[in-house]
Amino acid sequence: VQLQASGGGLVQPGGSQTLSCTASGNIFAISAMGWYRQALGSQRELVAAITNFFGEASTDYADSVKGRFTISRDNANNTIFLRMNSLKPEDTAVYYCYVDILYGLDQVRNWGQGTQVTVSS
């Protein structure tokens, strides 16, 4: 399974950016996809996730991004998007996408390579 993330870069405070992540390869059934981030010197934290990916999906957000970030999906292409608005310097981090895939009763999490988001003037 491969995850290709894109969309990172430098953005000014108050600006917007959209990340995308596409899963490909030996995918049987996706149960969830989402984003974590890790700032320098900090632990990795969950940013946003979509569960029940091919059903009536539900979303989950970190308190720090609620109302500013929106996660969405493109089922046909096994892709998720993270729309980030009103970006703050504290959003600066490496953002990692992940996909949880079901293989029968087993679930396996795969990670993308990470994309840097820097919020600075």
PDB file of C-alpha atoms in Angstrom:
ATOM      1  CA  VAL A   1       0.000   0.000   0.000  1.00  0.00           C
ATOM      2  CA  GLN A   2       1.331   3.413  -0.938  1.00  0.00           C
ATOM      3  CA  LEU A   3       0.186   6.794   0.283  1.00  0.00           C
ATOM      4  CA  GLN A   4       0.984   9.871  -1.745  1.00  0.00           C
ATOM      5  CA  ALA A   5       0.511  13.169   0.034  1.00  0.00           C
ATOM      6  CA  SER A   6       0.792  16.592  -1.499  1.00  0.00           C
ATOM      7  CA  GLY A   7      -0.048  20.212  -0.871  1.00  0.00           C
ATOM      8  CA  GLY A   8       2.354  21.308   1.841  1.00  0.00           C
ATOM      9  CA  GLY A   9       4.501  24.408   1.800  1.00  0.00           C
ATOM     10  CA  LEU A  10       4.826  27.899   3.182  1.00  0.00           C
ATOM     11  CA  VAL A  11       1.720  29.955   3.929  1.00  0.00           C
ATOM     12  CA  GLN A  12       1.172  33.218   5.772  1.00  0.00           C
ATOM     13  CA  PRO A  13      -0.765  33.397   9.040  1.00  0.00           C
ATOM     14  CA  GLY A  14      -4.457  33.628   8.311  1.00  0.00           C
ATOM     15  CA  GLY A  15      -4.016  31.917   4.977  1.00  0.00           C
ATOM     16  CA  SER A  16      -5.367  28.651   3.647  1.00  0.00           C
ATOM     17  CA  GLN A  17      -3.916  25.471   2.268  1.00  0.00           C
ATOM     18  CA  THR A  18      -5.245  22.117   1.139  1.00  0.00           C
ATOM     19  CA  LEU A  19      -3.486  18.813   1.583  1.00  0.00           C
ATOM     20  CA  SER A  20      -4.404  15.694  -0.327  1.00  0.00           C
ATOM     21  CA  CYS A  21      -3.535  12.059   0.226  1.00  0.00           C
ATOM     22  CA  THR A  22      -4.190   9.142  -2.123  1.00  0.00           C
ATOM     23  CA  ALA A  23      -3.945   5.498  -1.183  1.00  0.00           C
ATOM     24  CA  SER A  24      -3.049   2.909  -3.793  1.00  0.00           C
ATOM     25  CA  GLY A  25      -1.878  -0.666  -4.029  1.00  0.00           C
ATOM     26  CA  ASN A  26      -3.229  -3.789  -2.358  1.00  0.00           C
ATOM     27  CA  ILE A  27      -6.312  -2.245  -0.788  1.00  0.00           C
ATOM     28  CA  PHE A  28      -9.105  -4.554   0.266  1.00  0.00           C
ATOM     29  CA  ALA A  29     -11.345  -2.240   2.279  1.00  0.00           C
ATOM     30  CA  ILE A  30     -10.561   1.115   3.768  1.00  0.00           C
ATOM     31  CA  SER A  31     -12.060   1.661   7.193  1.00  0.00           C
ATOM     32  CA  ALA A  32     -10.559   5.063   7.934  1.00  0.00           C
ATOM     33  CA  MET A  33      -8.200   7.719   6.627  1.00  0.00           C
ATOM     34  CA  GLY A  34      -6.866  10.783   8.319  1.00  0.00           C
ATOM     35  CA  TRP A  35      -4.056  13.130   9.212  1.00  0.00           C
ATOM     36  CA  TYR A  36      -1.662  13.419  12.099  1.00  0.00           C
ATOM     37  CA  ARG A  37       0.897  16.132  12.539  1.00  0.00           C
ATOM     38  CA  GLN A  38       4.137  16.453  14.416  1.00  0.00           C
ATOM     39  CA  ALA A  39       5.726  19.762  15.276  1.00  0.00           C
ATOM     40  CA  LEU A  40       9.406  20.024  16.085  1.00  0.00           C
ATOM     41  CA  GLY A  41       9.975  18.757  19.619  1.00  0.00           C
ATOM     42  CA  SER A  42       6.390  17.591  20.044  1.00  0.00           C
ATOM     43  CA  GLN A  43       4.553  14.311  19.898  1.00  0.00           C
ATOM     44  CA  ARG A  44       2.532  13.296  16.892  1.00  0.00           C
ATOM     45  CA  GLU A  45      -1.113  14.299  17.311  1.00  0.00           C
ATOM     46  CA  LEU A  46      -4.302  13.462  15.470  1.00  0.00           C
ATOM     47  CA  VAL A  47      -5.545  16.372  13.378  1.00  0.00           C
ATOM     48  CA  ALA A  48      -8.557  14.963  11.551  1.00  0.00           C
ATOM     49  CA  ALA A  49      -9.968  11.623  10.514  1.00  0.00           C
ATOM     50  CA  ILE A  50     -12.770  10.066   8.512  1.00  0.00           C
ATOM     51  CA  THR A  51     -14.077   6.721   9.743  1.00  0.00           C
ATOM     52  CA  ASN A  52     -16.547   4.326   8.113  1.00  0.00           C
ATOM     53  CA  PHE A  53     -14.921   5.487   4.886  1.00  0.00           C
ATOM     54  CA  PHE A  54     -17.276   3.856   2.388  1.00  0.00           C
ATOM     55  CA  GLY A  55     -20.404   4.165   4.458  1.00  0.00           C
ATOM     56  CA  GLU A  56     -22.039   6.970   6.344  1.00  0.00           C
ATOM     57  CA  ALA A  57     -18.738   8.499   7.270  1.00  0.00           C
ATOM     58  CA  SER A  58     -18.059  10.336  10.467  1.00  0.00           C
ATOM     59  CA  THR A  59     -15.333  12.868  11.085  1.00  0.00           C
ATOM     60  CA  ASP A  60     -13.188  13.678  14.074  1.00  0.00           C
ATOM     61  CA  TYR A  61     -11.037  16.737  14.698  1.00  0.00           C
ATOM     62  CA  ALA A  62      -8.513  17.901  17.220  1.00  0.00           C
ATOM     63  CA  ASP A  63      -9.937  20.684  19.375  1.00  0.00           C
ATOM     64  CA  SER A  64      -7.209  23.008  18.148  1.00  0.00           C
ATOM     65  CA  VAL A  65      -8.401  22.815  14.533  1.00  0.00           C
ATOM     66  CA  LYS A  66     -12.189  22.574  14.914  1.00  0.00           C
ATOM     67  CA  GLY A  67     -13.916  25.225  12.866  1.00  0.00           C
ATOM     68  CA  ARG A  68     -10.782  25.887  10.809  1.00  0.00           C
ATOM     69  CA  PHE A  69      -9.920  22.547   9.190  1.00  0.00           C
ATOM     70  CA  THR A  70     -12.211  20.331   7.136  1.00  0.00           C
ATOM     71  CA  ILE A  71     -11.487  16.773   6.086  1.00  0.00           C
ATOM     72  CA  SER A  72     -13.263  15.330   3.061  1.00  0.00           C
ATOM     73  CA  ARG A  73     -13.006  12.273   0.845  1.00  0.00           C
ATOM     74  CA  ASP A  74     -13.132  11.082  -2.720  1.00  0.00           C
ATOM     75  CA  ASN A  75     -14.186   7.459  -2.418  1.00  0.00           C
ATOM     76  CA  ALA A  76     -13.668   6.617  -6.064  1.00  0.00           C
ATOM     77  CA  ASN A  77      -9.997   7.547  -5.873  1.00  0.00           C
ATOM     78  CA  ASN A  78      -9.237   6.532  -2.270  1.00  0.00           C
ATOM     79  CA  THR A  79      -8.293  10.119  -1.583  1.00  0.00           C
ATOM     80  CA  ILE A  80      -8.775  12.477   1.309  1.00  0.00           C
ATOM     81  CA  PHE A  81      -8.351  16.211   1.495  1.00  0.00           C
ATOM     82  CA  LEU A  82      -7.592  18.474   4.416  1.00  0.00           C
ATOM     83  CA  ARG A  83      -8.711  22.021   3.869  1.00  0.00           C
ATOM     84  CA  MET A  84      -6.939  24.273   6.354  1.00  0.00           C
ATOM     85  CA  ASN A  85      -8.237  27.809   6.870  1.00  0.00           C
ATOM     86  CA  SER A  86      -7.181  30.596   9.218  1.00  0.00           C
ATOM     87  CA  LEU A  87      -3.790  29.006   9.618  1.00  0.00           C
ATOM     88  CA  LYS A  88      -1.717  29.908  12.665  1.00  0.00           C
ATOM     89  CA  PRO A  89       2.017  29.617  13.297  1.00  0.00           C
ATOM     90  CA  GLU A  90       1.248  26.815  15.752  1.00  0.00           C
ATOM     91  CA  ASP A  91      -0.119  24.766  12.857  1.00  0.00           C
ATOM     92  CA  THR A  92       3.429  24.477  11.571  1.00  0.00           C
ATOM     93  CA  ALA A  93       4.315  20.794  11.501  1.00  0.00           C
ATOM     94  CA  VAL A  94       4.938  17.793   9.321  1.00  0.00           C
ATOM     95  CA  TYR A  95       1.559  16.389   8.375  1.00  0.00           C
ATOM     96  CA  TYR A  96       1.248  12.637   7.935  1.00  0.00           C
ATOM     97  CA  CYS A  97      -1.695  10.920   6.320  1.00  0.00           C
ATOM     98  CA  TYR A  98      -2.666   7.386   7.166  1.00  0.00           C
ATOM     99  CA  VAL A  99      -5.063   4.733   5.957  1.00  0.00           C
ATOM    100  CA  ASP A 100      -6.553   1.884   7.973  1.00  0.00           C
ATOM    101  CA  ILE A 101      -7.247  -1.125   5.791  1.00  0.00           C
ATOM    102  CA  LEU A 102      -9.290  -4.162   6.715  1.00  0.00           C
ATOM    103  CA  TYR A 103      -8.032  -7.602   5.742  1.00  0.00           C
ATOM    104  CA  GLY A 104     -10.763  -9.837   7.037  1.00  0.00           C
ATOM    105  CA  LEU A 105     -10.713  -9.394  10.806  1.00  0.00           C
ATOM    106  CA  ASP A 106      -7.328  -7.673  10.798  1.00  0.00           C
ATOM    107  CA  GLN A 107      -6.763  -3.959  10.418  1.00  0.00           C
ATOM    108  CA  VAL A 108      -3.477  -2.531   9.241  1.00  0.00           C
ATOM    109  CA  ARG A 109      -2.443   1.126   9.376  1.00  0.00           C
ATOM    110  CA  ASN A 110      -0.215   2.510   6.656  1.00  0.00           C
ATOM    111  CA  TRP A 111       1.495   5.901   6.760  1.00  0.00           C
ATOM    112  CA  GLY A 112       2.410   8.430   4.140  1.00  0.00           C
ATOM    113  CA  GLN A 113       5.816  10.077   3.954  1.00  0.00           C
ATOM    114  CA  GLY A 114       4.767  13.370   5.531  1.00  0.00           C
ATOM    115  CA  THR A 115       4.450  16.825   4.064  1.00  0.00           C
ATOM    116  CA  GLN A 116       5.756  19.998   5.701  1.00  0.00           C
ATOM    117  CA  VAL A 117       3.365  22.848   6.411  1.00  0.00           C
ATOM    118  CA  THR A 118       4.984  26.079   7.569  1.00  0.00           C
ATOM    119  CA  VAL A 119       2.875  29.022   8.694  1.00  0.00           C
ATOM    120  CA  SER A 120       5.009  32.126   8.854  1.00  0.00           C
ATOM    121  CA  SER A 121       5.130  35.697   7.667  1.00  0.00           C
TER     122      SER A 121
END
